[in-house]
């Protein structure tokens, strides 16, 4: 399957299919990635062990020069330290303005490698090769960043990839918990844009969890399409793009309170989306918004309740650190129907607090 992300005059393709890792050289060549300048492949230890050789040997056989950088697996790799490490490798390997950086991995590798590509020589091309379900979201849209010890994703840029090459075969080695976590963002894309797609997930959740290639290919295609459409309309998050934050206001706070280890990103936003649905129903959405949201997420193997030991005060404190929080009011994405949301720029913290309490 193939999609195009259109951004004014510019555009880039998303390819989704089986065996694309082997055909990387073909797609690179097709989209003008030249063979004169070296390529830097960034991956993590886990993904590197599984797929780096395959990618490198294919590219080298086609005449590309490649170097690789393998970072530790996990969120801690999204640091300025690792960023500097990548720049050092890029310099030593002689990457120039015509080079490209390739992100082979999940959202962590994509964000880190993308930020390095955005900064190196004030920006060189980069190619996203996502290997997690979650990365269908992170690889499209051009937000790249590393973390600061005091705040996640706070050092970053908008830097669109030259191409997204999504090999579904790589997903077969994902641990089940990572599969479910990634499905949370798939469900999110349905909840903000398409009741039909949510109904389809409702029926096909088992297939998705079992990584059925046909079902997964369709789900990721649809998820990427929703993301691409929204980014096309609002690349820099002036307004519309904020709807992609459904479930994330509460979710980010839960990740922080759990020390970024207890809950995976998708798990935290699943609970956040259930909370948002409850608020939606309180404000007049049909009750099914809450029921369907909860049912579909549970079918995907996601938590829909807050672990009892999470402290409500700590969660509200974490939300207060969110940059969109002012005087007891916050920006909050509220479902109005399945497939539809509104941006509430004046949500009362008291209401959110009450809902968080009810999520236990
Ligand atoms: P991740 O990159 O850490 O991957 C999760 C784990 O799975 C890692 O341990 C990794 O080594 C392993 N893994 C990856 N692919 C594998 C495979 N095919 N087989 C076996 N193991 C594999 O995490 P993620 O969930 O993909 O991404 C989370 C990150 O994405 C967060 O840092 C988040 O901030 C970021 N994110 C960014 C955006 C954006 O728009 N830029 C959007 C959403 C999330
Ligand atoms: Zn997310």
mmCIF file of C-alpha atoms and ligand atoms in Angstrom:
data_model
loop_
_atom_site.group_PDB
_atom_site.id
_atom_site.type_symbol
_atom_site.label_atom_id
_atom_site.label_comp_id
_atom_site.label_asym_id
_atom_site.label_seq_id
_atom_site.Cartn_x
_atom_site.Cartn_y
_atom_site.Cartn_z
ATOM 1 C CA UNK A 1 0.000 0.000 0.000
ATOM 2 C CA UNK A 2 1.098 3.519 -0.694
ATOM 3 C CA UNK A 3 0.123 6.931 0.686
ATOM 4 C CA UNK A 4 1.303 10.474 0.119
ATOM 5 C CA UNK A 5 1.711 13.104 2.782
ATOM 6 C CA UNK A 6 1.045 16.439 1.120
ATOM 7 C CA UNK A 7 2.431 19.565 2.803
ATOM 8 C CA UNK A 8 1.720 22.555 0.600
ATOM 9 C CA UNK A 9 4.100 22.161 -2.338
ATOM 10 C CA UNK A 10 6.115 19.399 -0.701
ATOM 11 C CA UNK A 11 5.117 15.783 -0.302
ATOM 12 C CA UNK A 12 6.566 12.463 0.746
ATOM 13 C CA UNK A 13 5.509 8.860 0.300
ATOM 14 C CA UNK A 14 4.605 6.212 2.874
ATOM 15 C CA UNK A 15 5.058 2.604 1.715
ATOM 16 C CA UNK A 16 3.439 -0.125 3.796
ATOM 17 C CA UNK A 17 4.009 -3.784 2.997
ATOM 18 C CA UNK A 18 5.832 -7.041 3.595
ATOM 19 C CA UNK A 19 9.502 -7.451 2.781
ATOM 20 C CA UNK A 20 10.305 -3.770 2.251
ATOM 21 C CA UNK A 21 13.506 -4.088 4.276
ATOM 22 C CA UNK A 22 14.975 -6.166 1.447
ATOM 23 C CA UNK A 23 13.868 -3.647 -1.135
ATOM 24 C CA UNK A 24 15.095 -0.528 0.646
ATOM 25 C CA UNK A 25 17.748 0.193 -2.014
ATOM 26 C CA UNK A 26 15.082 0.183 -4.720
ATOM 27 C CA UNK A 27 12.926 2.744 -2.916
ATOM 28 C CA UNK A 28 15.889 4.910 -1.932
ATOM 29 C CA UNK A 29 17.041 5.037 -5.521
ATOM 30 C CA UNK A 30 13.536 5.760 -6.755
ATOM 31 C CA UNK A 31 13.319 8.786 -4.491
ATOM 32 C CA UNK A 32 16.672 10.290 -5.296
ATOM 33 C CA UNK A 33 18.813 9.109 -2.410
ATOM 34 C CA UNK A 34 22.189 9.163 -4.161
ATOM 35 C CA UNK A 35 25.024 6.691 -3.759
ATOM 36 C CA UNK A 36 27.895 9.212 -3.600
ATOM 37 C CA UNK A 37 27.328 10.280 0.009
ATOM 38 C CA UNK A 38 27.338 7.896 2.966
ATOM 39 C CA UNK A 39 24.125 6.944 4.786
ATOM 40 C CA UNK A 40 23.872 6.660 8.560
ATOM 41 C CA UNK A 41 21.546 3.947 9.860
ATOM 42 C CA UNK A 42 20.391 4.520 13.433
ATOM 43 C CA UNK A 43 18.836 1.634 15.330
ATOM 44 C CA UNK A 44 18.636 0.274 18.886
ATOM 45 C CA UNK A 45 20.278 -2.843 20.320
ATOM 46 C CA UNK A 46 17.165 -4.965 20.092
ATOM 47 C CA UNK A 47 16.082 -3.984 16.595
ATOM 48 C CA UNK A 48 19.699 -3.904 15.431
ATOM 49 C CA UNK A 49 20.244 -7.502 16.458
ATOM 50 C CA UNK A 50 17.220 -8.546 14.402
ATOM 51 C CA UNK A 51 17.278 -6.389 11.287
ATOM 52 C CA UNK A 52 20.412 -4.273 10.861
ATOM 53 C CA UNK A 53 22.448 -6.834 8.919
ATOM 54 C CA UNK A 54 19.612 -7.411 6.507
ATOM 55 C CA UNK A 55 19.159 -3.725 5.770
ATOM 56 C CA UNK A 56 22.880 -2.947 5.524
ATOM 57 C CA UNK A 57 23.729 -5.867 3.293
ATOM 58 C CA UNK A 58 20.876 -5.024 0.917
ATOM 59 C CA UNK A 59 21.954 -1.412 0.662
ATOM 60 C CA UNK A 60 25.631 -2.255 0.237
ATOM 61 C CA UNK A 61 24.891 -4.815 -2.437
ATOM 62 C CA UNK A 62 23.156 -2.038 -4.350
ATOM 63 C CA UNK A 63 26.175 0.227 -4.062
ATOM 64 C CA UNK A 64 25.288 2.403 -1.074
ATOM 65 C CA UNK A 65 27.922 3.258 1.523
ATOM 66 C CA UNK A 66 26.519 2.880 5.029
ATOM 67 C CA UNK A 67 27.601 3.332 8.613
ATOM 68 C CA UNK A 68 25.480 2.391 11.581
ATOM 69 C CA UNK A 69 24.892 3.634 15.108
ATOM 70 C CA UNK A 70 23.312 1.292 17.638
ATOM 71 C CA UNK A 71 21.811 3.012 20.686
ATOM 72 C CA UNK A 72 20.491 1.318 23.841
ATOM 73 C CA UNK A 73 16.856 0.175 23.620
ATOM 74 C CA UNK A 74 14.338 2.302 25.490
ATOM 75 C CA UNK A 75 13.314 5.882 26.162
ATOM 76 C CA UNK A 76 16.647 6.837 27.792
ATOM 77 C CA UNK A 77 18.244 6.799 24.335
ATOM 78 C CA UNK A 78 16.306 9.967 23.473
ATOM 79 C CA UNK A 79 18.978 12.139 25.115
ATOM 80 C CA UNK A 80 21.336 14.961 24.161
ATOM 81 C CA UNK A 81 24.180 12.590 24.966
ATOM 82 C CA UNK A 82 23.042 10.084 22.324
ATOM 83 C CA UNK A 83 22.335 12.952 19.954
ATOM 84 C CA UNK A 84 25.951 14.122 20.270
ATOM 85 C CA UNK A 85 27.133 10.561 19.803
ATOM 86 C CA UNK A 86 25.242 10.360 16.489
ATOM 87 C CA UNK A 87 26.707 13.650 15.315
ATOM 88 C CA UNK A 88 30.198 12.350 16.126
ATOM 89 C CA UNK A 89 29.583 9.211 14.091
ATOM 90 C CA UNK A 90 28.129 11.263 11.244
ATOM 91 C CA UNK A 91 31.179 13.556 11.167
ATOM 92 C CA UNK A 92 33.684 10.710 11.337
ATOM 93 C CA UNK A 93 31.908 8.911 8.513
ATOM 94 C CA UNK A 94 31.926 12.070 6.411
ATOM 95 C CA UNK A 95 28.174 12.560 6.064
ATOM 96 C CA UNK A 96 27.498 15.622 3.923
ATOM 97 C CA UNK A 97 24.458 17.606 2.829
ATOM 98 C CA UNK A 98 23.487 14.929 0.327
ATOM 99 C CA UNK A 99 23.614 12.151 2.920
ATOM 100 C CA UNK A 100 20.582 10.748 4.686
ATOM 101 C CA UNK A 101 19.997 9.384 8.158
ATOM 102 C CA UNK A 102 17.848 6.260 8.352
ATOM 103 C CA UNK A 103 15.814 5.484 11.458
ATOM 104 C CA UNK A 104 15.349 1.725 11.793
ATOM 105 C CA UNK A 105 13.257 1.107 14.903
ATOM 106 C CA UNK A 106 10.380 2.342 17.020
ATOM 107 C CA UNK A 107 9.405 5.854 18.022
ATOM 108 C CA UNK A 108 12.485 6.303 20.164
ATOM 109 C CA UNK A 109 14.902 5.708 17.293
ATOM 110 C CA UNK A 110 12.706 7.738 14.922
ATOM 111 C CA UNK A 111 12.589 10.769 17.229
ATOM 112 C CA UNK A 112 16.320 10.642 18.012
ATOM 113 C CA UNK A 113 17.562 9.996 14.474
ATOM 114 C CA UNK A 114 15.101 12.542 13.113
ATOM 115 C CA UNK A 115 16.374 15.191 15.487
ATOM 116 C CA UNK A 116 19.969 14.424 14.505
ATOM 117 C CA UNK A 117 18.972 14.762 10.834
ATOM 118 C CA UNK A 118 17.191 18.059 11.566
ATOM 119 C CA UNK A 119 20.262 19.521 13.234
ATOM 120 C CA UNK A 120 23.220 18.059 11.338
ATOM 121 C CA UNK A 121 24.471 20.739 8.908
ATOM 122 C CA UNK A 122 21.154 22.530 9.611
ATOM 123 C CA UNK A 123 19.178 19.636 8.253
ATOM 124 C CA UNK A 124 19.787 16.650 6.011
ATOM 125 C CA UNK A 125 17.286 14.132 4.706
ATOM 126 C CA UNK A 126 16.025 11.305 6.834
ATOM 127 C CA UNK A 127 14.096 8.155 6.176
ATOM 128 C CA UNK A 128 11.771 6.494 8.629
ATOM 129 C CA UNK A 129 11.756 2.694 8.725
ATOM 130 C CA UNK A 130 9.347 2.000 11.608
ATOM 131 C CA UNK A 131 9.460 -1.393 13.317
ATOM 132 C CA UNK A 132 6.734 -0.937 15.932
ATOM 133 C CA UNK A 133 2.980 -0.478 15.600
ATOM 134 C CA UNK A 134 3.204 2.686 17.645
ATOM 135 C CA UNK A 135 5.652 4.129 15.133
ATOM 136 C CA UNK A 136 2.908 4.305 12.475
ATOM 137 C CA UNK A 137 2.053 7.420 14.441
ATOM 138 C CA UNK A 138 5.504 8.766 15.279
ATOM 139 C CA UNK A 139 7.058 8.195 11.839
ATOM 140 C CA UNK A 140 4.492 10.357 10.043
ATOM 141 C CA UNK A 141 4.238 14.080 10.704
ATOM 142 C CA UNK A 142 7.762 15.329 11.222
ATOM 143 C CA UNK A 143 7.859 15.906 14.967
ATOM 144 C CA UNK A 144 11.322 14.893 16.142
ATOM 145 C CA UNK A 145 12.855 15.379 19.566
ATOM 146 C CA UNK A 146 15.035 14.260 22.423
ATOM 147 C CA UNK A 147 14.227 14.508 26.124
ATOM 148 C CA UNK A 148 15.696 16.745 28.821
ATOM 149 C CA UNK A 149 15.925 15.279 32.357
ATOM 150 C CA UNK A 150 13.218 17.778 33.360
ATOM 151 C CA UNK A 151 10.858 17.350 30.414
ATOM 152 C CA UNK A 152 10.043 14.867 27.683
ATOM 153 C CA UNK A 153 10.349 15.867 23.987
ATOM 154 C CA UNK A 154 11.337 19.413 24.963
ATOM 155 C CA UNK A 155 14.351 19.698 22.620
ATOM 156 C CA UNK A 156 13.044 19.150 19.138
ATOM 157 C CA UNK A 157 12.114 20.319 15.696
ATOM 158 C CA UNK A 158 9.700 19.841 12.841
ATOM 159 C CA UNK A 159 11.634 17.871 10.247
ATOM 160 C CA UNK A 160 9.618 15.812 7.779
ATOM 161 C CA UNK A 161 11.060 12.518 6.551
ATOM 162 C CA UNK A 162 11.892 12.080 2.875
ATOM 163 C CA UNK A 163 10.060 8.762 2.955
ATOM 164 C CA UNK A 164 8.459 6.250 5.327
ATOM 165 C CA UNK A 165 9.205 2.609 4.544
ATOM 166 C CA UNK A 166 7.114 0.368 6.779
ATOM 167 C CA UNK A 167 7.978 -3.327 6.578
ATOM 168 C CA UNK A 168 5.170 -5.231 8.314
ATOM 169 C CA UNK A 169 7.308 -8.371 8.555
ATOM 170 C CA UNK A 170 9.436 -6.719 11.225
ATOM 171 C CA UNK A 171 6.396 -6.439 13.504
ATOM 172 C CA UNK A 172 6.305 -10.217 14.034
ATOM 173 C CA UNK A 173 9.041 -10.043 16.665
ATOM 174 C CA UNK A 174 7.296 -7.401 18.768
ATOM 175 C CA UNK A 175 6.460 -8.428 22.349
ATOM 176 C CA UNK A 176 2.639 -8.676 22.881
ATOM 177 C CA UNK A 177 2.609 -5.735 25.274
ATOM 178 C CA UNK A 178 4.236 -3.520 22.643
ATOM 179 C CA UNK A 179 1.659 -4.734 20.099
ATOM 180 C CA UNK A 180 -1.208 -3.636 22.333
ATOM 181 C CA UNK A 181 0.486 -0.361 23.191
ATOM 182 C CA UNK A 182 0.820 0.472 19.497
ATOM 183 C CA UNK A 183 -2.800 -0.441 18.832
ATOM 184 C CA UNK A 184 -3.843 2.320 21.242
ATOM 185 C CA UNK A 185 -2.728 4.925 18.687
ATOM 186 C CA UNK A 186 -4.542 3.032 15.926
ATOM 187 C CA UNK A 187 -7.742 3.176 17.985
ATOM 188 C CA UNK A 188 -7.082 6.863 18.635
ATOM 189 C CA UNK A 189 -6.954 7.587 14.913
ATOM 190 C CA UNK A 190 -10.337 5.904 14.571
ATOM 191 C CA UNK A 191 -11.871 7.703 17.536
ATOM 192 C CA UNK A 192 -10.961 11.128 16.176
ATOM 193 C CA UNK A 193 -11.915 10.539 12.549
ATOM 194 C CA UNK A 194 -13.944 7.432 11.687
ATOM 195 C CA UNK A 195 -16.749 5.524 13.382
ATOM 196 C CA UNK A 196 -16.542 2.916 10.617
ATOM 197 C CA UNK A 197 -12.926 2.209 11.336
ATOM 198 C CA UNK A 198 -13.621 1.908 15.077
ATOM 199 C CA UNK A 199 -16.354 -0.636 14.296
ATOM 200 C CA UNK A 200 -13.869 -2.503 12.107
ATOM 201 C CA UNK A 201 -11.302 -2.622 14.943
ATOM 202 C CA UNK A 202 -14.059 -3.802 17.279
ATOM 203 C CA UNK A 203 -14.564 -6.813 14.981
ATOM 204 C CA UNK A 204 -10.915 -7.441 14.133
ATOM 205 C CA UNK A 205 -9.077 -6.785 17.396
ATOM 206 C CA UNK A 206 -8.120 -10.454 17.816
ATOM 207 C CA UNK A 207 -6.613 -10.551 14.342
ATOM 208 C CA UNK A 208 -4.686 -7.379 15.053
ATOM 209 C CA UNK A 209 -3.268 -8.744 18.283
ATOM 210 C CA UNK A 210 -2.279 -11.927 16.442
ATOM 211 C CA UNK A 211 -0.524 -9.759 13.805
ATOM 212 C CA UNK A 212 -2.616 -11.102 10.949
ATOM 213 C CA UNK A 213 -0.831 -9.503 7.971
ATOM 214 C CA UNK A 214 -3.979 -8.533 6.072
ATOM 215 C CA UNK A 215 -5.711 -6.942 9.073
ATOM 216 C CA UNK A 216 -2.571 -5.252 10.325
ATOM 217 C CA UNK A 217 -1.725 -3.860 6.906
ATOM 218 C CA UNK A 218 -5.171 -2.305 6.636
ATOM 219 C CA UNK A 219 -5.142 -0.909 10.181
ATOM 220 C CA UNK A 220 -1.737 0.715 9.780
ATOM 221 C CA UNK A 221 -2.662 2.064 6.370
ATOM 222 C CA UNK A 222 -5.790 3.642 7.802
ATOM 223 C CA UNK A 223 -3.971 4.980 10.873
ATOM 224 C CA UNK A 224 -1.222 6.527 8.742
ATOM 225 C CA UNK A 225 -3.841 8.007 6.422
ATOM 226 C CA UNK A 226 -5.671 9.775 9.236
ATOM 227 C CA UNK A 227 -2.394 11.086 10.617
ATOM 228 C CA UNK A 228 -1.222 12.209 7.169
ATOM 229 C CA UNK A 229 -4.495 14.036 6.466
ATOM 230 C CA UNK A 230 -4.417 15.946 9.716
ATOM 231 C CA UNK A 231 -0.735 16.852 9.379
ATOM 232 C CA UNK A 232 -1.378 18.021 5.806
ATOM 233 C CA UNK A 233 -3.934 20.476 7.094
ATOM 234 C CA UNK A 234 -1.915 21.721 10.061
ATOM 235 C CA UNK A 235 1.769 20.832 9.903
ATOM 236 C CA UNK A 236 2.874 22.976 12.862
ATOM 237 C CA UNK A 237 0.029 22.297 15.288
ATOM 238 C CA UNK A 238 -1.528 25.710 15.170
ATOM 239 C CA UNK A 239 -4.933 24.201 15.769
ATOM 240 C CA UNK A 240 -6.408 21.082 14.151
ATOM 241 C CA UNK A 241 -3.348 18.899 14.781
ATOM 242 C CA UNK A 242 -4.114 19.139 18.500
ATOM 243 C CA UNK A 243 -6.913 16.572 18.061
ATOM 244 C CA UNK A 244 -4.156 13.963 17.781
ATOM 245 C CA UNK A 245 -3.652 14.545 21.499
ATOM 246 C CA UNK A 246 -6.862 12.691 22.393
ATOM 247 C CA UNK A 247 -6.137 10.796 25.626
ATOM 248 C CA UNK A 248 -2.701 12.370 25.927
ATOM 249 C CA UNK A 249 -3.379 15.050 28.562
ATOM 250 C CA UNK A 250 -4.217 12.428 31.158
ATOM 251 C CA UNK A 251 -1.944 9.854 29.475
ATOM 252 C CA UNK A 252 1.229 11.944 29.674
ATOM 253 C CA UNK A 253 0.553 12.610 33.349
ATOM 254 C CA UNK A 254 0.144 8.877 33.979
ATOM 255 C CA UNK A 255 3.402 8.096 32.203
ATOM 256 C CA UNK A 256 5.188 10.681 34.343
ATOM 257 C CA UNK A 257 3.661 9.464 37.605
ATOM 258 C CA UNK A 258 4.563 5.896 36.661
ATOM 259 C CA UNK A 259 8.168 7.024 36.191
ATOM 260 C CA UNK A 260 8.073 6.293 32.427
ATOM 261 C CA UNK A 261 8.434 2.607 33.146
ATOM 262 C CA UNK A 262 5.282 1.337 34.726
ATOM 263 C CA UNK A 263 2.921 2.165 31.872
ATOM 264 C CA UNK A 264 3.864 2.056 28.202
ATOM 265 C CA UNK A 265 2.813 5.110 26.175
ATOM 266 C CA UNK A 266 -0.136 3.321 24.552
ATOM 267 C CA UNK A 267 -1.309 1.925 27.872
ATOM 268 C CA UNK A 268 -1.282 5.379 29.454
ATOM 269 C CA UNK A 269 -3.195 7.007 26.600
ATOM 270 C CA UNK A 270 -5.710 4.141 26.559
ATOM 271 C CA UNK A 271 -6.654 5.041 30.127
ATOM 272 C CA UNK A 272 -6.566 8.697 29.077
ATOM 273 C CA UNK A 273 -8.964 8.049 26.182
ATOM 274 C CA UNK A 274 -11.410 6.288 28.503
ATOM 275 C CA UNK A 275 -11.233 9.359 30.761
ATOM 276 C CA UNK A 276 -11.773 11.689 27.812
ATOM 277 C CA UNK A 277 -14.781 9.612 26.705
ATOM 278 C CA UNK A 278 -16.294 9.892 30.190
ATOM 279 C CA UNK A 279 -15.878 13.645 30.059
ATOM 280 C CA UNK A 280 -17.442 13.652 26.597
ATOM 281 C CA UNK A 281 -20.502 11.805 27.902
ATOM 282 C CA UNK A 282 -20.760 14.186 30.869
ATOM 283 C CA UNK A 283 -20.827 17.049 28.391
ATOM 284 C CA UNK A 284 -23.570 15.512 26.268
ATOM 285 C CA UNK A 285 -22.075 12.861 23.950
ATOM 286 C CA UNK A 286 -24.081 9.631 23.636
ATOM 287 C CA UNK A 287 -23.226 7.055 26.288
ATOM 288 C CA UNK A 288 -21.954 4.650 23.633
ATOM 289 C CA UNK A 289 -18.917 6.919 23.191
ATOM 290 C CA UNK A 290 -17.716 5.757 26.582
ATOM 291 C CA UNK A 291 -18.843 2.154 26.186
ATOM 292 C CA UNK A 292 -17.375 1.617 22.735
ATOM 293 C CA UNK A 293 -14.087 3.350 23.595
ATOM 294 C CA UNK A 294 -13.641 1.158 26.632
ATOM 295 C CA UNK A 295 -14.659 -2.060 24.895
ATOM 296 C CA UNK A 296 -12.444 -1.598 21.841
ATOM 297 C CA UNK A 297 -9.383 -0.693 23.903
ATOM 298 C CA UNK A 298 -9.927 -3.672 26.209
ATOM 299 C CA UNK A 299 -10.234 -5.955 23.176
ATOM 300 C CA UNK A 300 -6.841 -4.670 22.022
ATOM 301 C CA UNK A 301 -5.351 -5.855 25.302
ATOM 302 C CA UNK A 302 -5.097 -2.410 26.857
ATOM 303 C CA UNK A 303 -5.823 -1.266 30.411
ATOM 304 C CA UNK A 304 -9.008 0.808 30.768
ATOM 305 C CA UNK A 305 -8.757 1.536 34.480
ATOM 306 C CA UNK A 306 -6.181 3.385 36.503
ATOM 307 C CA UNK A 307 -3.980 1.226 38.746
ATOM 308 C CA UNK A 308 -5.254 1.915 42.288
ATOM 309 C CA UNK A 309 -1.882 3.020 43.665
ATOM 310 C CA UNK A 310 -1.689 6.000 41.263
ATOM 311 C CA UNK A 311 -2.187 9.097 43.393
ATOM 312 C CA UNK A 312 -4.733 11.606 42.037
ATOM 313 C CA UNK A 313 -2.818 14.624 43.428
ATOM 314 C CA UNK A 314 0.378 13.456 41.754
ATOM 315 C CA UNK A 315 -1.464 13.007 38.451
ATOM 316 C CA UNK A 316 -2.980 16.498 38.640
ATOM 317 C CA UNK A 317 0.443 17.941 39.514
ATOM 318 C CA UNK A 318 1.943 16.261 36.483
ATOM 319 C CA UNK A 319 -0.793 17.807 34.315
ATOM 320 C CA UNK A 320 -0.008 21.227 35.712
ATOM 321 C CA UNK A 321 3.476 20.950 34.225
ATOM 322 C CA UNK A 322 1.901 20.559 30.821
ATOM 323 C CA UNK A 323 2.616 23.652 28.744
ATOM 324 C CA UNK A 324 -1.072 24.127 27.952
ATOM 325 C CA UNK A 325 -2.242 24.484 31.556
ATOM 326 C CA UNK A 326 -3.306 27.852 32.935
ATOM 327 C CA UNK A 327 -5.110 28.826 36.155
ATOM 328 C CA UNK A 328 -7.102 25.687 36.702
ATOM 329 C CA UNK A 329 -7.955 25.432 32.998
ATOM 330 C CA UNK A 330 -6.426 23.293 30.287
ATOM 331 C CA UNK A 331 -6.667 22.336 26.645
ATOM 332 C CA UNK A 332 -8.473 19.013 26.421
ATOM 333 C CA UNK A 333 -9.640 16.914 23.474
ATOM 334 C CA UNK A 334 -13.243 15.859 24.070
ATOM 335 C CA UNK A 335 -15.078 13.162 22.072
ATOM 336 C CA UNK A 336 -18.522 14.224 20.894
ATOM 337 C CA UNK A 337 -19.338 11.006 18.994
ATOM 338 C CA UNK A 338 -17.383 7.947 17.866
ATOM 339 C CA UNK A 339 -15.171 9.367 15.128
ATOM 340 C CA UNK A 340 -15.482 12.977 16.231
ATOM 341 C CA UNK A 341 -13.791 15.210 18.783
ATOM 342 C CA UNK A 342 -13.623 18.895 19.691
ATOM 343 C CA UNK A 343 -10.770 20.936 21.144
ATOM 344 C CA UNK A 344 -11.876 22.399 24.476
ATOM 345 C CA UNK A 345 -9.446 25.187 25.362
ATOM 346 C CA UNK A 346 -11.062 25.892 28.678
ATOM 347 C CA UNK A 347 -11.490 22.537 30.400
ATOM 348 C CA UNK A 348 -11.806 22.773 34.155
ATOM 349 C CA UNK A 349 -9.100 20.962 36.091
ATOM 350 C CA UNK A 350 -11.730 20.128 38.718
ATOM 351 C CA UNK A 351 -13.744 18.129 36.189
ATOM 352 C CA UNK A 352 -10.645 16.277 35.005
ATOM 353 C CA UNK A 353 -9.723 15.523 38.599
ATOM 354 C CA UNK A 354 -13.133 14.027 39.309
ATOM 355 C CA UNK A 355 -12.909 11.829 36.211
ATOM 356 C CA UNK A 356 -9.384 10.660 37.097
ATOM 357 C CA UNK A 357 -10.709 9.677 40.516
ATOM 358 C CA UNK A 358 -13.496 7.676 38.820
ATOM 359 C CA UNK A 359 -11.022 5.859 36.568
ATOM 360 C CA UNK A 360 -9.692 3.826 39.501
HETATM 361 P P1 LIG B 1 10.452 2.102 21.248
HETATM 362 O O1 LIG B 1 11.077 2.709 20.074
HETATM 363 O O2 LIG B 1 11.189 2.214 22.546
HETATM 364 O O3 LIG B 1 10.176 0.557 20.977
HETATM 365 C C1 LIG B 1 9.626 -0.233 22.007
HETATM 366 C C2 LIG B 1 10.498 -1.442 22.320
HETATM 367 O O4 LIG B 1 10.327 -2.416 21.290
HETATM 368 C C3 LIG B 1 11.998 -1.167 22.382
HETATM 369 O O5 LIG B 1 12.542 -1.928 23.424
HETATM 370 C C4 LIG B 1 12.520 -1.681 21.036
HETATM 371 O O6 LIG B 1 13.849 -2.129 21.119
HETATM 372 C C5 LIG B 1 11.572 -2.816 20.758
HETATM 373 N N1 LIG B 1 11.337 -3.093 19.345
HETATM 374 C C6 LIG B 1 11.110 -2.188 18.360
HETATM 375 N N2 LIG B 1 10.810 -2.801 17.216
HETATM 376 C C7 LIG B 1 10.878 -4.122 17.455
HETATM 377 C C8 LIG B 1 10.650 -5.270 16.668
HETATM 378 N N3 LIG B 1 10.265 -5.167 15.386
HETATM 379 N N4 LIG B 1 10.812 -6.488 17.232
HETATM 380 C C9 LIG B 1 11.152 -6.587 18.538
HETATM 381 N N5 LIG B 1 11.349 -5.534 19.350
HETATM 382 C C10 LIG B 1 11.214 -4.327 18.808
HETATM 383 O O7 LIG B 1 8.987 2.685 21.522
HETATM 384 P P2 LIG B 1 7.743 3.049 20.596
HETATM 385 O O8 LIG B 1 6.578 2.633 21.389
HETATM 386 O O9 LIG B 1 7.871 2.584 19.214
HETATM 387 O O10 LIG B 1 7.821 4.646 20.559
HETATM 388 C C11 LIG B 1 7.706 5.425 21.714
HETATM 389 C C12 LIG B 1 8.368 6.761 21.477
HETATM 390 O O11 LIG B 1 7.727 7.398 20.379
HETATM 391 C C13 LIG B 1 8.282 7.721 22.645
HETATM 392 O O12 LIG B 1 9.560 8.271 22.885
HETATM 393 C C14 LIG B 1 7.326 8.799 22.168
HETATM 394 O O13 LIG B 1 7.613 10.070 22.707
HETATM 395 C C15 LIG B 1 7.562 8.775 20.692
HETATM 396 N N6 LIG B 1 6.436 9.279 19.897
HETATM 397 C C16 LIG B 1 6.680 10.251 19.005
HETATM 398 C C17 LIG B 1 5.652 10.753 18.212
HETATM 399 C C18 LIG B 1 5.951 11.785 17.183
HETATM 400 O O14 LIG B 1 5.022 12.328 16.574
HETATM 401 N N7 LIG B 1 7.198 12.071 16.923
HETATM 402 C C19 LIG B 1 4.363 10.250 18.349
HETATM 403 C C20 LIG B 1 4.126 9.241 19.268
HETATM 404 C C21 LIG B 1 5.178 8.770 20.036
HETATM 405 ZN ZN1 LIG B 2 0.852 9.174 21.445
#
